[in-house]
PDB file of C-alpha atoms in Angstrom:
ATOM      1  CA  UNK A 228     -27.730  85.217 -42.340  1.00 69.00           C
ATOM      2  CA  UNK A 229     -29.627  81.483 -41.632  1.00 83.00           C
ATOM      3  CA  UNK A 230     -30.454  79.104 -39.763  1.00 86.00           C
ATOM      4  CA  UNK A 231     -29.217  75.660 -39.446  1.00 88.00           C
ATOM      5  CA  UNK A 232     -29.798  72.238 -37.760  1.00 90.00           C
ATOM      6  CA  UNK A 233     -26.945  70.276 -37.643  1.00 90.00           C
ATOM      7  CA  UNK A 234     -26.499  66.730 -36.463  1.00 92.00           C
ATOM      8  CA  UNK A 235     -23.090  65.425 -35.115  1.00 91.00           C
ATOM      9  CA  UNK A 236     -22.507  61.981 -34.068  1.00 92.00           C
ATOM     10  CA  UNK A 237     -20.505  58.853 -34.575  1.00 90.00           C
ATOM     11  CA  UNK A 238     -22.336  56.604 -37.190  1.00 85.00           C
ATOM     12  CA  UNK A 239     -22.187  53.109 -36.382  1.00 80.00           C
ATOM     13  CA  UNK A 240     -22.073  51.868 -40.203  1.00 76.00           C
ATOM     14  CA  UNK A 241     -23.867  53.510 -43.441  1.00 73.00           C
ATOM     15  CA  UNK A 242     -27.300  54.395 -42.842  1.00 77.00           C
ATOM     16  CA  UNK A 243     -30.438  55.814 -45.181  1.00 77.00           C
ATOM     17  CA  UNK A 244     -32.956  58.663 -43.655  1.00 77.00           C
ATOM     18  CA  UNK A 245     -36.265  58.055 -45.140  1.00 76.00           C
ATOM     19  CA  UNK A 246     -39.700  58.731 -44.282  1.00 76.00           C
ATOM     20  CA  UNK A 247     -39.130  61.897 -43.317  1.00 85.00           C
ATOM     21  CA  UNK A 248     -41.672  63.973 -45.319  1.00 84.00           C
ATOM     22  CA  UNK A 249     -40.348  66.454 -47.181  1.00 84.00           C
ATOM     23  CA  UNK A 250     -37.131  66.821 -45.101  1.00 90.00           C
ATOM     24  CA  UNK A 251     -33.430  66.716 -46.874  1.00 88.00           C
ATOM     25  CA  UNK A 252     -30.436  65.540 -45.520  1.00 89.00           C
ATOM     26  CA  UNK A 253     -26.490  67.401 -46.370  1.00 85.00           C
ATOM     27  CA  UNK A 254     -24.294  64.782 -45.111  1.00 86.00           C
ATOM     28  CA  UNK A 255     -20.439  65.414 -44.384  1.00 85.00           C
ATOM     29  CA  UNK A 256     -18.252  62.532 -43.108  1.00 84.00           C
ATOM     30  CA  UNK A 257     -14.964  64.083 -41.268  1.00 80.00           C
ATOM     31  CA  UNK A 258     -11.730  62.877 -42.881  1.00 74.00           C
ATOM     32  CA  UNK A 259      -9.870  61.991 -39.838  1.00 77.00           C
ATOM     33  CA  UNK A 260     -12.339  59.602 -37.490  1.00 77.00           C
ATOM     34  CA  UNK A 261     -16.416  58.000 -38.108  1.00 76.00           C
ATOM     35  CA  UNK A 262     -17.730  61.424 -37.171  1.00 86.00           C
ATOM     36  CA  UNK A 263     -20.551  62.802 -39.637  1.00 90.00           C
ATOM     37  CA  UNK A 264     -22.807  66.379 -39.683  1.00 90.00           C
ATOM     38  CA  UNK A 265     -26.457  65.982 -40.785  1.00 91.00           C
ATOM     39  CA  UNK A 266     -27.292  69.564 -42.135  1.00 91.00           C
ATOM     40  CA  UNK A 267     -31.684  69.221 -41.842  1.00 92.00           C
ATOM     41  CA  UNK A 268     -33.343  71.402 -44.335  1.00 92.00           C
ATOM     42  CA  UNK A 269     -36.005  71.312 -47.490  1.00 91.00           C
ATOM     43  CA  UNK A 270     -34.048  73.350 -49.493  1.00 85.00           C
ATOM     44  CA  UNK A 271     -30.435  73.327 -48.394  1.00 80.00           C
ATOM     45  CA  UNK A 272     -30.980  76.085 -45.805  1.00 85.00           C
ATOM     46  CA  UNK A 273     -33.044  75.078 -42.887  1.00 91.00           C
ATOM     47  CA  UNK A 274     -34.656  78.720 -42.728  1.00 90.00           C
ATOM     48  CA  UNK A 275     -37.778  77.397 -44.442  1.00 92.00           C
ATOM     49  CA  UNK A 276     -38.457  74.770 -41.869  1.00 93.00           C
ATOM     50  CA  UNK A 277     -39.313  78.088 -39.449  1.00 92.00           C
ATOM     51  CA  UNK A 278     -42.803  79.635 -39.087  1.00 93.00           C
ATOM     52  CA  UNK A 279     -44.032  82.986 -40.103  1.00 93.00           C
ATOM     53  CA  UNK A 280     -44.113  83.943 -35.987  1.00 90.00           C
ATOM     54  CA  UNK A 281     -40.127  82.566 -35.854  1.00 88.00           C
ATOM     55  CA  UNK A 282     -37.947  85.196 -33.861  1.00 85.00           C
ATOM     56  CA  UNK A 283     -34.151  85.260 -33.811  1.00 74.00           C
ATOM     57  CA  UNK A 284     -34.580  86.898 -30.404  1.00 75.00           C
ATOM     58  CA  UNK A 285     -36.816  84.306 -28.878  1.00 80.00           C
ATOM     59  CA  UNK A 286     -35.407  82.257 -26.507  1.00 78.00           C
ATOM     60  CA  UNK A 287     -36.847  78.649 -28.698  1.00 83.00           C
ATOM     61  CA  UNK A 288     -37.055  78.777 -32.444  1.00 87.00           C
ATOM     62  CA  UNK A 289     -41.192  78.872 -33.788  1.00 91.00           C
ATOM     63  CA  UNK A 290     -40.827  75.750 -36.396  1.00 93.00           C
ATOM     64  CA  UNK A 291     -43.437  74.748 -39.080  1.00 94.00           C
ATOM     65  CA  UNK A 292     -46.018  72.671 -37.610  1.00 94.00           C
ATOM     66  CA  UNK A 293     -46.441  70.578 -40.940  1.00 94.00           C
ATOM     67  CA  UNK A 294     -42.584  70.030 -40.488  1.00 93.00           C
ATOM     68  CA  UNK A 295     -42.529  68.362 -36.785  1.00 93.00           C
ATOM     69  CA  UNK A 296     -43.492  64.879 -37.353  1.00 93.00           C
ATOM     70  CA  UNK A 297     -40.438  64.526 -40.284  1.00 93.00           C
ATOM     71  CA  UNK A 298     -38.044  65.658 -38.073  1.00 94.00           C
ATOM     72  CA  UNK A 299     -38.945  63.519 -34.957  1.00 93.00           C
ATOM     73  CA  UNK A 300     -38.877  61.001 -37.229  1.00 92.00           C
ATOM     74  CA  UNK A 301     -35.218  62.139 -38.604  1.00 92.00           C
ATOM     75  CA  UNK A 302     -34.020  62.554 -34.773  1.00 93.00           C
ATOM     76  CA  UNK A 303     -35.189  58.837 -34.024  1.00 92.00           C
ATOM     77  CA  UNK A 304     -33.316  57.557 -36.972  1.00 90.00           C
ATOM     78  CA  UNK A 305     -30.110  59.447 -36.334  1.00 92.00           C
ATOM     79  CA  UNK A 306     -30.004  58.060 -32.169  1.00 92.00           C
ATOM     80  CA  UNK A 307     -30.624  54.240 -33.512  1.00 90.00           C
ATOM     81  CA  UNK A 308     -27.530  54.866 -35.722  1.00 88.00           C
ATOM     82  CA  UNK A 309     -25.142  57.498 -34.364  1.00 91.00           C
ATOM     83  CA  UNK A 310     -23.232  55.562 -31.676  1.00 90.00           C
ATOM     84  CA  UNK A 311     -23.230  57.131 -27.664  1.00 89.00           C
ATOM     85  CA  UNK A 312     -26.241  59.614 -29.034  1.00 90.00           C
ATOM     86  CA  UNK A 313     -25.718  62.856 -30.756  1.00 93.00           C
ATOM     87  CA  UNK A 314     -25.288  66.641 -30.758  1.00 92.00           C
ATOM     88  CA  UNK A 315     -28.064  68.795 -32.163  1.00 89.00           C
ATOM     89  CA  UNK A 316     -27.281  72.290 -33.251  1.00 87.00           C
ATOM     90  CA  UNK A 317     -30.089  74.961 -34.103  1.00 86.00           C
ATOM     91  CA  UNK A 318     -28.095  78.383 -34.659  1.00 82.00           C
ATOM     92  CA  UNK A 319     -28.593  81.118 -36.558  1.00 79.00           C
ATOM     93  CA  UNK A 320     -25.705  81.717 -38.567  1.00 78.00           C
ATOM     94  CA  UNK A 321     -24.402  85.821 -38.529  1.00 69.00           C
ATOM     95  CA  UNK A 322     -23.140  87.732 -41.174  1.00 66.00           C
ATOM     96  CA  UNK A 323     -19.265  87.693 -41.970  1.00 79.00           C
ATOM     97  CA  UNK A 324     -17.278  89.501 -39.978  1.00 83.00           C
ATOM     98  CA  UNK A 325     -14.061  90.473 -39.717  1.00 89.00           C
ATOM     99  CA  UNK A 326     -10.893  89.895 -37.042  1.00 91.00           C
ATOM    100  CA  UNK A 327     -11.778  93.546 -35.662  1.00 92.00           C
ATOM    101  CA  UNK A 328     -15.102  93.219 -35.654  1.00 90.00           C
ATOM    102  CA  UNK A 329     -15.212  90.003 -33.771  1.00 90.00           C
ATOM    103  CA  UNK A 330     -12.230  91.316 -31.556  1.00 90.00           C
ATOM    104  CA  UNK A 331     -14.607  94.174 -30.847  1.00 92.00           C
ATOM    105  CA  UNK A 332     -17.324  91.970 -29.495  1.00 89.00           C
ATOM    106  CA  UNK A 333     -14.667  90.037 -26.995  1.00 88.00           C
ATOM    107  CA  UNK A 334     -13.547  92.863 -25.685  1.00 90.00           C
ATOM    108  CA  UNK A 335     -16.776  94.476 -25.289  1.00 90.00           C
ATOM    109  CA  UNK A 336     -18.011  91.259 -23.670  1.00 91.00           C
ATOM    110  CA  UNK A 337     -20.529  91.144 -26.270  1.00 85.00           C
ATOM    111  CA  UNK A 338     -20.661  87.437 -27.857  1.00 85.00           C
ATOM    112  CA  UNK A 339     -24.509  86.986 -28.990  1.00 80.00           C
ATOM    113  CA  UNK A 340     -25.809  83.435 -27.352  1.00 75.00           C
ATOM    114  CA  UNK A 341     -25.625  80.829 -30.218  1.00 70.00           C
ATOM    115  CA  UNK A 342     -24.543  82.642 -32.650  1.00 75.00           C
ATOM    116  CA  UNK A 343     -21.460  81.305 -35.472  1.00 75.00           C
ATOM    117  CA  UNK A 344     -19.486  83.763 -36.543  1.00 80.00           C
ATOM    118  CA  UNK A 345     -17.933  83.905 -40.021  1.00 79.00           C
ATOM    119  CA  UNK A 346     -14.669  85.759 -40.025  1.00 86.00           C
ATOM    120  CA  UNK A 347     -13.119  86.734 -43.076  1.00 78.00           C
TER     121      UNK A 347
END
């Protein structure tokens, strides 16, 4: 399991994120238009930008305090270059599961609010 923040947008042209603090950037372009995903993190995985008091059950996500000012500064970078704004993602990403499993939840009604699921 993780958790992610994910950027999506249209980028106007090449752009740089910098001043950020201590903030790194996982950039994918999409093959087939200008879209591009930001993944946010400090170490690949964005779980160490959340606080000791952080709860996956919470209804908002407890982030580092040291970490807030970087990623303002990220967000206001990424709106002056995506074009028409962008979409933010903060999930926690589940465990694999399989067809059944997820087939399960569905029929069960049971889908857990933003939540990806993996299926293998």
């Amino acid at each position: 399991m993780c958790f992610q923040i994910i950027a999506k947008g249209y980028a106007r042209e090449p752009f740089a994120l910098s001043d950020c603090g201590a903030l790194k950037f996982g950039v994918r372009k999409h093959w087939f238009d200008k879209r591009i995903s930001v993944h946010i993190s400090e170490t690949g995985c964005a779980c160490s930008l959340l606080s000791d008091a952080a709860d996956w059950n919470a209804p908002l996500w407890s982030l580092r305090e040291e970490i807030l000012p970087g990623l303002a500064t990220a967000l206001k970078l990424l709106h002056d270059n995506f074009e028409g704004g962008f979409n933010l993602e903060a999930l926690w990403i589940s465990d694999t599961v399989s067809l059944d499993e997820l087939v399960s939840l569905i029929r069960e009604n049971s889908l857990a609010n933003f939540t990806r699921y993996i299926v293998q």
